[in-house]
mmCIF file of N, CA, C and O in Angstrom:
data_model
loop_
_atom_site.group_PDB
_atom_site.id
_atom_site.type_symbol
_atom_site.label_atom_id
_atom_site.label_comp_id
_atom_site.label_asym_id
_atom_site.label_seq_id
_atom_site.Cartn_x
_atom_site.Cartn_y
_atom_site.Cartn_z
ATOM 1 N N UNK A 1 -45.765 -8.462 -17.004
ATOM 2 C CA UNK A 1 -44.779 -9.627 -16.632
ATOM 3 C C UNK A 1 -43.569 -8.979 -16.419
ATOM 4 O O UNK A 1 -43.413 -8.011 -17.603
ATOM 5 N N UNK A 2 -42.729 -8.441 -15.286
ATOM 6 C CA UNK A 2 -41.310 -7.885 -15.630
ATOM 7 C C UNK A 2 -40.701 -8.909 -15.996
ATOM 8 O O UNK A 2 -40.386 -9.859 -16.299
ATOM 9 N N UNK A 3 -39.527 -8.121 -16.628
ATOM 10 C CA UNK A 3 -38.191 -8.523 -17.147
ATOM 11 C C UNK A 3 -37.121 -8.353 -16.524
ATOM 12 O O UNK A 3 -36.743 -6.945 -15.834
ATOM 13 N N UNK A 4 -36.256 -8.952 -16.514
ATOM 14 C CA UNK A 4 -34.760 -8.618 -15.942
ATOM 15 C C UNK A 4 -34.026 -7.078 -16.145
ATOM 16 O O UNK A 4 -34.134 -7.026 -17.165
ATOM 17 N N UNK A 5 -33.556 -6.383 -15.199
ATOM 18 C CA UNK A 5 -32.551 -5.379 -15.554
ATOM 19 C C UNK A 5 -31.141 -5.655 -15.695
ATOM 20 O O UNK A 5 -30.465 -5.687 -14.794
ATOM 21 N N UNK A 6 -31.116 -5.531 -17.182
ATOM 22 C CA UNK A 6 -29.551 -6.396 -17.542
ATOM 23 C C UNK A 6 -28.892 -4.856 -17.715
ATOM 24 O O UNK A 6 -27.294 -4.880 -17.807
ATOM 25 N N UNK A 7 -28.870 -3.604 -17.134
ATOM 26 C CA UNK A 7 -28.286 -2.378 -17.624
ATOM 27 C C UNK A 7 -26.987 -2.447 -16.464
ATOM 28 O O UNK A 7 -26.025 -1.672 -16.853
ATOM 29 N N UNK A 8 -27.390 -2.979 -15.257
ATOM 30 C CA UNK A 8 -26.307 -2.839 -14.534
ATOM 31 C C UNK A 8 -25.238 -4.320 -14.313
ATOM 32 O O UNK A 8 -24.149 -4.039 -13.832
ATOM 33 N N UNK A 9 -24.882 -4.904 -15.865
ATOM 34 C CA UNK A 9 -24.833 -6.049 -16.107
ATOM 35 C C UNK A 9 -25.246 -6.910 -15.961
ATOM 36 O O UNK A 9 -26.292 -7.748 -16.265
ATOM 37 N N UNK A 10 -24.405 -8.093 -14.605
ATOM 38 C CA UNK A 10 -24.435 -9.498 -14.723
ATOM 39 C C UNK A 10 -25.729 -9.688 -13.705
ATOM 40 O O UNK A 10 -25.734 -8.816 -12.837
ATOM 41 N N UNK A 11 -27.196 -10.547 -13.878
ATOM 42 C CA UNK A 11 -27.733 -10.990 -12.522
ATOM 43 C C UNK A 11 -26.958 -12.131 -12.160
ATOM 44 O O UNK A 11 -26.948 -13.154 -12.404
ATOM 45 N N UNK A 12 -27.347 -11.929 -10.895
ATOM 46 C CA UNK A 12 -27.014 -12.964 -9.551
ATOM 47 C C UNK A 12 -28.122 -13.849 -9.566
ATOM 48 O O UNK A 12 -29.360 -13.437 -9.590
ATOM 49 N N UNK A 13 -27.891 -15.432 -9.852
ATOM 50 C CA UNK A 13 -28.771 -16.602 -10.085
ATOM 51 C C UNK A 13 -28.538 -17.328 -9.156
ATOM 52 O O UNK A 13 -27.549 -17.882 -8.790
ATOM 53 N N UNK A 14 -29.384 -17.612 -8.120
ATOM 54 C CA UNK A 14 -29.685 -18.405 -7.151
ATOM 55 C C UNK A 14 -30.483 -19.688 -7.607
ATOM 56 O O UNK A 14 -31.752 -19.915 -8.014
ATOM 57 N N UNK A 15 -29.763 -20.520 -7.400
ATOM 58 C CA UNK A 15 -30.480 -21.880 -8.281
ATOM 59 C C UNK A 15 -30.666 -23.022 -6.995
ATOM 60 O O UNK A 15 -29.883 -23.184 -6.065
ATOM 61 N N UNK A 16 -31.890 -23.449 -7.001
ATOM 62 C CA UNK A 16 -32.596 -24.402 -5.553
ATOM 63 C C UNK A 16 -33.090 -25.417 -6.123
ATOM 64 O O UNK A 16 -33.750 -25.220 -6.903
ATOM 65 N N UNK A 17 -32.888 -26.607 -5.518
ATOM 66 C CA UNK A 17 -33.399 -27.907 -6.008
ATOM 67 C C UNK A 17 -34.805 -27.611 -5.755
ATOM 68 O O UNK A 17 -35.568 -27.250 -4.584
ATOM 69 N N UNK A 18 -35.964 -28.319 -6.850
ATOM 70 C CA UNK A 18 -37.089 -27.487 -6.398
ATOM 71 C C UNK A 18 -37.905 -28.694 -5.916
ATOM 72 O O UNK A 18 -38.928 -28.131 -5.217
ATOM 73 N N UNK A 19 -37.441 -29.723 -5.347
ATOM 74 C CA UNK A 19 -37.941 -30.717 -4.379
ATOM 75 C C UNK A 19 -37.881 -30.812 -2.896
ATOM 76 O O UNK A 19 -38.366 -30.231 -2.075
ATOM 77 N N UNK A 20 -36.698 -30.380 -2.773
ATOM 78 C CA UNK A 20 -36.079 -30.246 -1.283
ATOM 79 C C UNK A 20 -35.827 -28.824 -0.861
ATOM 80 O O UNK A 20 -35.754 -28.542 0.290
ATOM 81 N N UNK A 21 -35.639 -27.581 -1.558
ATOM 82 C CA UNK A 21 -35.563 -26.439 -1.302
ATOM 83 C C UNK A 21 -34.004 -25.773 -0.955
ATOM 84 O O UNK A 21 -34.033 -24.713 -0.716
ATOM 85 N N UNK A 22 -32.823 -27.330 -1.054
ATOM 86 C CA UNK A 22 -31.782 -26.969 -0.875
ATOM 87 C C UNK A 22 -31.108 -26.046 -1.857
ATOM 88 O O UNK A 22 -31.318 -26.209 -3.202
ATOM 89 N N UNK A 23 -30.539 -25.101 -1.413
ATOM 90 C CA UNK A 23 -29.532 -24.191 -2.141
ATOM 91 C C UNK A 23 -28.290 -25.189 -3.154
ATOM 92 O O UNK A 23 -27.720 -25.537 -2.258
ATOM 93 N N UNK A 24 -28.106 -24.954 -4.227
ATOM 94 C CA UNK A 24 -27.182 -25.823 -5.113
ATOM 95 C C UNK A 24 -26.251 -24.932 -5.704
ATOM 96 O O UNK A 24 -25.022 -25.598 -5.368
ATOM 97 N N UNK A 25 -26.554 -23.773 -5.903
ATOM 98 C CA UNK A 25 -25.101 -22.925 -6.161
ATOM 99 C C UNK A 25 -25.738 -21.637 -6.693
ATOM 100 O O UNK A 25 -27.041 -21.454 -6.859
ATOM 101 N N UNK A 26 -24.916 -20.685 -6.936
ATOM 102 C CA UNK A 26 -25.020 -19.179 -7.186
ATOM 103 C C UNK A 26 -24.035 -19.099 -8.647
ATOM 104 O O UNK A 26 -23.146 -19.599 -8.741
ATOM 105 N N UNK A 27 -24.853 -18.161 -9.576
ATOM 106 C CA UNK A 27 -24.091 -18.262 -10.708
ATOM 107 C C UNK A 27 -24.400 -17.225 -11.643
ATOM 108 O O UNK A 27 -25.328 -16.356 -10.597
ATOM 109 N N UNK A 28 -24.131 -16.714 -12.483
ATOM 110 C CA UNK A 28 -24.289 -15.319 -13.171
ATOM 111 C C UNK A 28 -25.140 -15.252 -14.610
ATOM 112 O O UNK A 28 -24.469 -16.345 -15.323
ATOM 113 N N UNK A 29 -26.232 -14.916 -14.666
ATOM 114 C CA UNK A 29 -26.516 -14.484 -16.286
ATOM 115 C C UNK A 29 -26.627 -13.157 -16.999
ATOM 116 O O UNK A 29 -26.327 -12.256 -16.402
ATOM 117 N N UNK A 30 -26.033 -13.354 -18.006
ATOM 118 C CA UNK A 30 -26.172 -12.200 -18.778
ATOM 119 C C UNK A 30 -27.646 -12.126 -19.669
ATOM 120 O O UNK A 30 -28.333 -13.228 -19.705
ATOM 121 N N UNK A 31 -27.792 -11.063 -20.533
ATOM 122 C CA UNK A 31 -29.142 -11.327 -21.535
ATOM 123 C C UNK A 31 -29.451 -12.675 -22.108
ATOM 124 O O UNK A 31 -30.477 -13.172 -21.987
ATOM 125 N N UNK A 32 -28.133 -12.688 -22.975
ATOM 126 C CA UNK A 32 -28.305 -14.237 -23.774
ATOM 127 C C UNK A 32 -28.454 -15.326 -22.852
ATOM 128 O O UNK A 32 -29.161 -16.404 -23.548
ATOM 129 N N UNK A 33 -27.879 -15.779 -21.855
ATOM 130 C CA UNK A 33 -27.942 -16.812 -21.189
ATOM 131 C C UNK A 33 -29.254 -16.774 -20.465
ATOM 132 O O UNK A 33 -29.690 -17.943 -20.698
ATOM 133 N N UNK A 34 -30.053 -15.724 -19.906
ATOM 134 C CA UNK A 34 -31.179 -15.189 -19.707
ATOM 135 C C UNK A 34 -31.951 -16.339 -20.835
ATOM 136 O O UNK A 34 -32.964 -17.075 -20.496
ATOM 137 N N UNK A 35 -31.952 -15.477 -21.855
ATOM 138 C CA UNK A 35 -33.132 -15.648 -22.914
ATOM 139 C C UNK A 35 -32.817 -17.459 -23.369
ATOM 140 O O UNK A 35 -34.115 -17.829 -23.677
ATOM 141 N N UNK A 36 -31.062 -18.267 -23.186
ATOM 142 C CA UNK A 36 -31.600 -19.261 -24.002
ATOM 143 C C UNK A 36 -31.985 -20.155 -22.815
ATOM 144 O O UNK A 36 -32.565 -21.318 -22.813
ATOM 145 N N UNK A 37 -31.978 -19.733 -21.653
ATOM 146 C CA UNK A 37 -32.725 -20.581 -20.189
ATOM 147 C C UNK A 37 -34.180 -20.812 -20.468
ATOM 148 O O UNK A 37 -34.448 -21.533 -20.285
ATOM 149 N N UNK A 38 -34.773 -19.316 -21.077
ATOM 150 C CA UNK A 38 -36.059 -19.710 -21.012
ATOM 151 C C UNK A 38 -36.882 -20.369 -22.177
ATOM 152 O O UNK A 38 -37.847 -20.974 -22.535
ATOM 153 N N UNK A 39 -35.579 -20.357 -23.525
ATOM 154 C CA UNK A 39 -35.818 -21.342 -24.883
ATOM 155 C C UNK A 39 -35.830 -22.150 -24.603
ATOM 156 O O UNK A 39 -36.708 -22.823 -25.119
ATOM 157 N N UNK A 40 -34.777 -22.917 -23.883
ATOM 158 C CA UNK A 40 -34.652 -24.378 -23.673
ATOM 159 C C UNK A 40 -34.956 -24.680 -22.477
ATOM 160 O O UNK A 40 -35.214 -26.393 -22.432
ATOM 161 N N UNK A 41 -35.327 -24.222 -21.119
ATOM 162 C CA UNK A 41 -35.971 -24.891 -20.114
ATOM 163 C C UNK A 41 -34.694 -25.451 -19.360
ATOM 164 O O UNK A 41 -34.825 -26.169 -18.378
ATOM 165 N N UNK A 42 -33.882 -24.957 -19.531
ATOM 166 C CA UNK A 42 -32.125 -25.520 -18.932
ATOM 167 C C UNK A 42 -31.489 -24.630 -18.292
ATOM 168 O O UNK A 42 -31.650 -23.451 -19.255
ATOM 169 N N UNK A 43 -30.421 -25.084 -17.444
ATOM 170 C CA UNK A 43 -29.792 -23.747 -17.337
ATOM 171 C C UNK A 43 -28.888 -23.231 -18.045
ATOM 172 O O UNK A 43 -27.783 -24.140 -18.555
ATOM 173 N N UNK A 44 -28.684 -21.762 -17.965
ATOM 174 C CA UNK A 44 -27.356 -21.388 -19.038
ATOM 175 C C UNK A 44 -27.039 -20.101 -18.218
ATOM 176 O O UNK A 44 -27.769 -19.497 -17.618
ATOM 177 N N UNK A 45 -25.706 -20.031 -18.174
ATOM 178 C CA UNK A 45 -25.294 -18.963 -17.486
ATOM 179 C C UNK A 45 -24.175 -18.450 -18.121
ATOM 180 O O UNK A 45 -23.550 -18.782 -19.137
ATOM 181 N N UNK A 46 -23.476 -17.167 -17.796
ATOM 182 C CA UNK A 46 -22.348 -16.182 -18.039
ATOM 183 C C UNK A 46 -21.015 -17.125 -17.076
ATOM 184 O O UNK A 46 -21.496 -16.795 -15.933
ATOM 185 N N UNK A 47 -20.052 -17.627 -17.542
ATOM 186 C CA UNK A 47 -18.776 -17.916 -16.882
ATOM 187 C C UNK A 47 -17.799 -16.695 -16.711
ATOM 188 O O UNK A 47 -17.517 -15.970 -17.884
ATOM 189 N N UNK A 48 -17.965 -16.278 -15.637
ATOM 190 C CA UNK A 48 -17.070 -14.502 -15.336
ATOM 191 C C UNK A 48 -15.234 -15.498 -15.699
ATOM 192 O O UNK A 48 -15.217 -14.381 -16.114
ATOM 193 N N UNK A 49 -15.042 -16.555 -15.363
ATOM 194 C CA UNK A 49 -13.611 -16.738 -15.404
ATOM 195 C C UNK A 49 -13.084 -16.961 -17.058
ATOM 196 O O UNK A 49 -12.150 -16.727 -17.494
ATOM 197 N N UNK A 50 -14.145 -17.763 -18.010
ATOM 198 C CA UNK A 50 -14.047 -17.994 -19.633
ATOM 199 C C UNK A 50 -14.290 -17.048 -20.135
ATOM 200 O O UNK A 50 -14.188 -17.275 -21.022
ATOM 201 N N UNK A 51 -15.262 -16.318 -19.535
ATOM 202 C CA UNK A 51 -15.637 -15.201 -20.670
ATOM 203 C C UNK A 51 -16.677 -16.071 -21.211
ATOM 204 O O UNK A 51 -16.068 -14.965 -22.893
ATOM 205 N N UNK A 52 -17.571 -16.400 -21.302
ATOM 206 C CA UNK A 52 -18.342 -17.206 -22.490
ATOM 207 C C UNK A 52 -19.572 -17.689 -21.752
ATOM 208 O O UNK A 52 -20.024 -18.250 -20.542
ATOM 209 N N UNK A 53 -20.436 -17.950 -22.528
ATOM 210 C CA UNK A 53 -21.705 -18.926 -22.076
ATOM 211 C C UNK A 53 -21.590 -20.194 -21.929
ATOM 212 O O UNK A 53 -20.747 -20.881 -22.226
ATOM 213 N N UNK A 54 -22.479 -20.373 -21.007
ATOM 214 C CA UNK A 54 -22.331 -21.911 -19.955
ATOM 215 C C UNK A 54 -23.452 -22.558 -19.904
ATOM 216 O O UNK A 54 -24.258 -22.069 -19.371
ATOM 217 N N UNK A 55 -23.382 -23.725 -20.594
ATOM 218 C CA UNK A 55 -24.821 -24.547 -20.713
ATOM 219 C C UNK A 55 -24.454 -25.330 -19.113
ATOM 220 O O UNK A 55 -23.657 -26.420 -19.432
ATOM 221 N N UNK A 56 -24.820 -25.559 -18.434
ATOM 222 C CA UNK A 56 -24.904 -26.306 -16.897
ATOM 223 C C UNK A 56 -25.214 -27.727 -17.747
ATOM 224 O O UNK A 56 -26.248 -27.718 -17.916
ATOM 225 N N UNK A 57 -24.244 -28.226 -17.113
ATOM 226 C CA UNK A 57 -23.987 -29.963 -17.571
ATOM 227 C C UNK A 57 -23.836 -30.323 -18.832
ATOM 228 O O UNK A 57 -23.517 -31.378 -19.431
ATOM 229 N N UNK A 58 -23.277 -29.558 -19.774
ATOM 230 C CA UNK A 58 -22.949 -29.629 -20.984
ATOM 231 C C UNK A 58 -21.499 -30.529 -21.338
ATOM 232 O O UNK A 58 -22.259 -31.242 -21.958
ATOM 233 N N UNK A 59 -20.833 -30.454 -20.170
ATOM 234 C CA UNK A 59 -19.687 -31.799 -20.339
ATOM 235 C C UNK A 59 -19.991 -32.214 -19.334
ATOM 236 O O UNK A 59 -19.167 -33.855 -19.516
ATOM 237 N N UNK A 60 -20.666 -32.141 -18.056
ATOM 238 C CA UNK A 60 -20.861 -33.399 -17.435
ATOM 239 C C UNK A 60 -21.882 -34.127 -17.461
ATOM 240 O O UNK A 60 -21.845 -35.313 -16.432
ATOM 241 N N UNK A 61 -22.645 -33.737 -17.869
ATOM 242 C CA UNK A 61 -23.874 -34.481 -18.048
ATOM 243 C C UNK A 61 -25.070 -33.951 -16.771
ATOM 244 O O UNK A 61 -26.277 -34.390 -17.013
ATOM 245 N N UNK A 62 -24.419 -33.038 -16.155
ATOM 246 C CA UNK A 62 -25.644 -32.726 -14.699
ATOM 247 C C UNK A 62 -26.238 -31.535 -15.077
ATOM 248 O O UNK A 62 -25.907 -30.571 -14.666
ATOM 249 N N UNK A 63 -27.189 -32.034 -16.337
ATOM 250 C CA UNK A 63 -28.318 -30.702 -16.700
ATOM 251 C C UNK A 63 -28.839 -29.831 -15.247
ATOM 252 O O UNK A 63 -29.202 -31.026 -14.476
ATOM 253 N N UNK A 64 -29.705 -28.988 -15.253
ATOM 254 C CA UNK A 64 -30.989 -28.723 -14.555
ATOM 255 C C UNK A 64 -32.276 -28.097 -15.620
ATOM 256 O O UNK A 64 -31.838 -27.264 -15.980
ATOM 257 N N UNK A 65 -32.787 -28.490 -15.254
ATOM 258 C CA UNK A 65 -34.254 -28.353 -15.932
ATOM 259 C C UNK A 65 -34.920 -27.599 -14.992
ATOM 260 O O UNK A 65 -35.274 -27.541 -13.733
ATOM 261 N N UNK A 66 -35.285 -26.312 -15.522
ATOM 262 C CA UNK A 66 -35.927 -25.213 -14.682
ATOM 263 C C UNK A 66 -37.501 -25.402 -14.343
ATOM 264 O O UNK A 66 -38.195 -25.831 -15.521
ATOM 265 N N UNK A 67 -38.093 -25.491 -13.035
ATOM 266 C CA UNK A 67 -39.513 -25.919 -13.355
ATOM 267 C C UNK A 67 -39.640 -24.462 -12.871
ATOM 268 O O UNK A 67 -40.897 -24.162 -13.393
ATOM 269 N N UNK A 68 -39.314 -23.862 -12.081
ATOM 270 C CA UNK A 68 -39.735 -22.479 -11.687
ATOM 271 C C UNK A 68 -38.753 -20.921 -11.729
ATOM 272 O O UNK A 68 -37.811 -21.630 -11.722
ATOM 273 N N UNK A 69 -39.155 -20.187 -11.850
ATOM 274 C CA UNK A 69 -38.045 -19.000 -11.615
ATOM 275 C C UNK A 69 -38.800 -17.805 -11.575
ATOM 276 O O UNK A 69 -39.503 -17.147 -11.791
ATOM 277 N N UNK A 70 -37.934 -17.060 -10.119
ATOM 278 C CA UNK A 70 -38.715 -15.416 -9.826
ATOM 279 C C UNK A 70 -37.528 -14.522 -10.279
ATOM 280 O O UNK A 70 -36.550 -14.823 -10.077
ATOM 281 N N UNK A 71 -37.715 -13.257 -10.149
ATOM 282 C CA UNK A 71 -37.407 -12.032 -10.106
ATOM 283 C C UNK A 71 -37.432 -11.597 -8.820
ATOM 284 O O UNK A 71 -38.405 -11.505 -8.700
ATOM 285 N N UNK A 72 -36.350 -10.959 -8.426
ATOM 286 C CA UNK A 72 -36.564 -10.165 -7.245
ATOM 287 C C UNK A 72 -37.014 -9.322 -7.281
ATOM 288 O O UNK A 72 -37.065 -8.209 -8.358
ATOM 289 N N UNK A 73 -37.399 -8.085 -6.170
ATOM 290 C CA UNK A 73 -38.069 -6.614 -6.079
ATOM 291 C C UNK A 73 -37.197 -5.528 -7.316
ATOM 292 O O UNK A 73 -38.076 -4.847 -7.799
ATOM 293 N N UNK A 74 -35.845 -6.020 -7.293
ATOM 294 C CA UNK A 74 -35.119 -4.739 -7.291
ATOM 295 C C UNK A 74 -34.966 -5.108 -9.211
ATOM 296 O O UNK A 74 -34.208 -4.562 -10.097
ATOM 297 N N UNK A 75 -35.543 -6.343 -9.761
ATOM 298 C CA UNK A 75 -35.214 -7.082 -11.348
ATOM 299 C C UNK A 75 -33.702 -7.301 -11.166
ATOM 300 O O UNK A 75 -33.141 -6.852 -12.357
ATOM 301 N N UNK A 76 -33.006 -7.510 -10.236
ATOM 302 C CA UNK A 76 -31.161 -7.499 -10.497
ATOM 303 C C UNK A 76 -31.059 -8.958 -10.149
ATOM 304 O O UNK A 76 -30.030 -9.045 -9.764
ATOM 305 N N UNK A 77 -31.809 -9.726 -9.433
ATOM 306 C CA UNK A 77 -31.142 -11.184 -9.004
ATOM 307 C C UNK A 77 -32.570 -12.381 -9.275
ATOM 308 O O UNK A 77 -33.831 -12.149 -9.138
ATOM 309 N N UNK A 78 -32.426 -13.359 -9.895
ATOM 310 C CA UNK A 78 -32.966 -14.463 -10.085
ATOM 311 C C UNK A 78 -32.712 -15.839 -9.124
ATOM 312 O O UNK A 78 -31.735 -16.130 -8.513
ATOM 313 N N UNK A 79 -34.051 -16.329 -9.205
ATOM 314 C CA UNK A 79 -34.290 -17.441 -8.328
ATOM 315 C C UNK A 79 -35.030 -18.493 -9.012
ATOM 316 O O UNK A 79 -35.969 -18.121 -9.490
ATOM 317 N N UNK A 80 -34.126 -19.325 -9.155
ATOM 318 C CA UNK A 80 -34.615 -20.411 -10.132
ATOM 319 C C UNK A 80 -34.833 -21.812 -9.316
ATOM 320 O O UNK A 80 -33.361 -22.566 -8.617
ATOM 321 N N UNK A 81 -35.376 -22.545 -9.590
ATOM 322 C CA UNK A 81 -36.157 -23.789 -9.179
ATOM 323 C C UNK A 81 -35.769 -24.712 -9.895
ATOM 324 O O UNK A 81 -36.355 -24.885 -10.871
ATOM 325 N N UNK A 82 -34.966 -25.998 -9.955
ATOM 326 C CA UNK A 82 -34.543 -26.887 -10.523
ATOM 327 C C UNK A 82 -34.334 -28.266 -10.388
ATOM 328 O O UNK A 82 -34.532 -29.053 -9.362
ATOM 329 N N UNK A 83 -34.543 -29.266 -11.456
ATOM 330 C CA UNK A 83 -34.522 -30.587 -11.125
ATOM 331 C C UNK A 83 -33.208 -31.127 -11.454
ATOM 332 O O UNK A 83 -33.104 -30.442 -13.144
ATOM 333 N N UNK A 84 -32.375 -31.373 -10.970
ATOM 334 C CA UNK A 84 -30.618 -31.551 -11.253
ATOM 335 C C UNK A 84 -31.016 -32.968 -11.811
ATOM 336 O O UNK A 84 -31.453 -33.864 -11.248
ATOM 337 N N UNK A 85 -30.097 -33.230 -12.509
ATOM 338 C CA UNK A 85 -29.730 -34.361 -13.383
ATOM 339 C C UNK A 85 -28.461 -35.087 -12.993
ATOM 340 O O UNK A 85 -27.814 -36.146 -13.362
ATOM 341 N N UNK A 86 -28.023 -34.407 -11.618
ATOM 342 C CA UNK A 86 -26.645 -34.855 -11.188
ATOM 343 C C UNK A 86 -25.929 -33.822 -10.087
ATOM 344 O O UNK A 86 -26.694 -32.802 -9.800
ATOM 345 N N UNK A 87 -25.084 -33.746 -9.579
ATOM 346 C CA UNK A 87 -24.301 -32.526 -8.679
ATOM 347 C C UNK A 87 -24.399 -31.278 -9.228
ATOM 348 O O UNK A 87 -24.211 -31.289 -10.314
ATOM 349 N N UNK A 88 -24.689 -30.765 -8.583
ATOM 350 C CA UNK A 88 -24.454 -28.922 -9.155
ATOM 351 C C UNK A 88 -23.171 -28.338 -8.772
ATOM 352 O O UNK A 88 -22.706 -27.644 -10.050
ATOM 353 N N UNK A 89 -22.508 -28.769 -8.058
ATOM 354 C CA UNK A 89 -20.923 -28.233 -7.494
ATOM 355 C C UNK A 89 -19.619 -28.966 -8.791
ATOM 356 O O UNK A 89 -20.084 -30.368 -8.735
ATOM 357 N N UNK A 90 -18.909 -28.454 -9.313
ATOM 358 C CA UNK A 90 -17.855 -28.917 -9.747
ATOM 359 C C UNK A 90 -16.940 -29.791 -9.337
ATOM 360 O O UNK A 90 -15.955 -30.654 -9.660
ATOM 361 N N UNK A 91 -17.172 -29.938 -7.951
ATOM 362 C CA UNK A 91 -16.442 -30.879 -6.946
ATOM 363 C C UNK A 91 -16.655 -31.774 -6.676
ATOM 364 O O UNK A 91 -16.156 -33.144 -6.088
ATOM 365 N N UNK A 92 -18.190 -32.071 -7.261
ATOM 366 C CA UNK A 92 -18.885 -33.446 -7.232
ATOM 367 C C UNK A 92 -19.947 -33.498 -6.073
ATOM 368 O O UNK A 92 -20.666 -34.444 -6.476
ATOM 369 N N UNK A 93 -19.914 -32.510 -5.160
ATOM 370 C CA UNK A 93 -20.724 -32.689 -4.519
ATOM 371 C C UNK A 93 -22.018 -32.308 -5.127
ATOM 372 O O UNK A 93 -22.553 -31.100 -5.938
ATOM 373 N N UNK A 94 -23.390 -32.482 -4.143
ATOM 374 C CA UNK A 94 -24.509 -32.086 -4.573
ATOM 375 C C UNK A 94 -24.748 -30.778 -4.491
ATOM 376 O O UNK A 94 -25.358 -29.867 -5.430
ATOM 377 N N UNK A 95 -24.146 -29.854 -3.690
ATOM 378 C CA UNK A 95 -24.481 -28.428 -3.643
ATOM 379 C C UNK A 95 -23.210 -28.267 -3.313
ATOM 380 O O UNK A 95 -22.426 -28.496 -2.988
ATOM 381 N N UNK A 96 -23.293 -26.577 -4.055
ATOM 382 C CA UNK A 96 -21.694 -25.474 -3.831
ATOM 383 C C UNK A 96 -21.313 -25.631 -2.360
ATOM 384 O O UNK A 96 -20.541 -25.070 -2.258
ATOM 385 N N UNK A 97 -22.666 -25.438 -1.498
ATOM 386 C CA UNK A 97 -22.719 -25.066 -0.380
ATOM 387 C C UNK A 97 -22.577 -25.856 0.529
ATOM 388 O O UNK A 97 -23.407 -26.324 1.314
ATOM 389 N N UNK A 98 -21.155 -26.270 0.941
ATOM 390 C CA UNK A 98 -21.173 -27.495 1.791
ATOM 391 C C UNK A 98 -20.061 -27.467 3.023
ATOM 392 O O UNK A 98 -19.913 -28.051 3.557
ATOM 393 N N UNK A 99 -19.457 -26.008 2.785
ATOM 394 C CA UNK A 99 -18.286 -25.613 3.954
ATOM 395 C C UNK A 99 -19.256 -24.788 4.904
ATOM 396 O O UNK A 99 -18.941 -23.512 4.655
ATOM 397 N N UNK A 100 -19.360 -25.472 5.803
ATOM 398 C CA UNK A 100 -19.868 -24.672 6.871
ATOM 399 C C UNK A 100 -18.694 -23.638 7.927
ATOM 400 O O UNK A 100 -17.863 -24.166 8.112
ATOM 401 N N UNK A 101 -19.247 -22.775 8.027
ATOM 402 C CA UNK A 101 -18.196 -21.949 9.031
ATOM 403 C C UNK A 101 -18.824 -21.900 10.219
ATOM 404 O O UNK A 101 -19.715 -21.801 10.718
ATOM 405 N N UNK A 102 -17.593 -21.444 10.893
ATOM 406 C CA UNK A 102 -17.760 -21.432 12.502
ATOM 407 C C UNK A 102 -18.337 -20.286 12.921
ATOM 408 O O UNK A 102 -17.692 -19.113 12.429
ATOM 409 N N UNK A 103 -19.283 -20.094 13.483
ATOM 410 C CA UNK A 103 -19.526 -18.387 13.692
ATOM 411 C C UNK A 103 -19.152 -18.352 15.369
ATOM 412 O O UNK A 103 -19.387 -18.754 16.460
ATOM 413 N N UNK A 104 -18.615 -17.049 15.849
ATOM 414 C CA UNK A 104 -18.079 -16.543 16.917
ATOM 415 C C UNK A 104 -19.208 -15.834 17.239
ATOM 416 O O UNK A 104 -19.508 -14.909 17.440
ATOM 417 N N UNK A 105 -19.555 -16.846 18.753
ATOM 418 C CA UNK A 105 -20.272 -15.980 19.565
ATOM 419 C C UNK A 105 -19.982 -14.978 20.435
ATOM 420 O O UNK A 105 -18.845 -15.307 21.046
ATOM 421 N N UNK A 106 -20.345 -13.962 20.985
ATOM 422 C CA UNK A 106 -19.814 -13.276 22.010
ATOM 423 C C UNK A 106 -19.174 -11.704 21.609
ATOM 424 O O UNK A 106 -19.749 -11.165 20.169
ATOM 425 N N UNK A 107 -18.121 -11.431 22.058
ATOM 426 C CA UNK A 107 -17.362 -10.425 21.616
ATOM 427 C C UNK A 107 -17.688 -9.813 20.158
ATOM 428 O O UNK A 107 -17.148 -10.012 19.279
#
């Protein structure tokens, strides 16, 4: 079994709803948060703004139970399929991806 390559720093972690396939959020993991995620079955990340470990839902109660996890071909990005206990976004939205951008077609 392959393991993530933390030699380049943090791993991008894409979090997807296991039932719907909707992308809920993107966060970052370091070695310690990755190991805590494996050990607990819940998502743990590295907060770049606070510079500390972050257990998703620790204060909000909106935890994420990891159902499945994949490592990409370069071992530097994780895809996590989760069961969420509430909204993934700090705004209260189900997903962090709710701002659709306008595409400019043509020129």
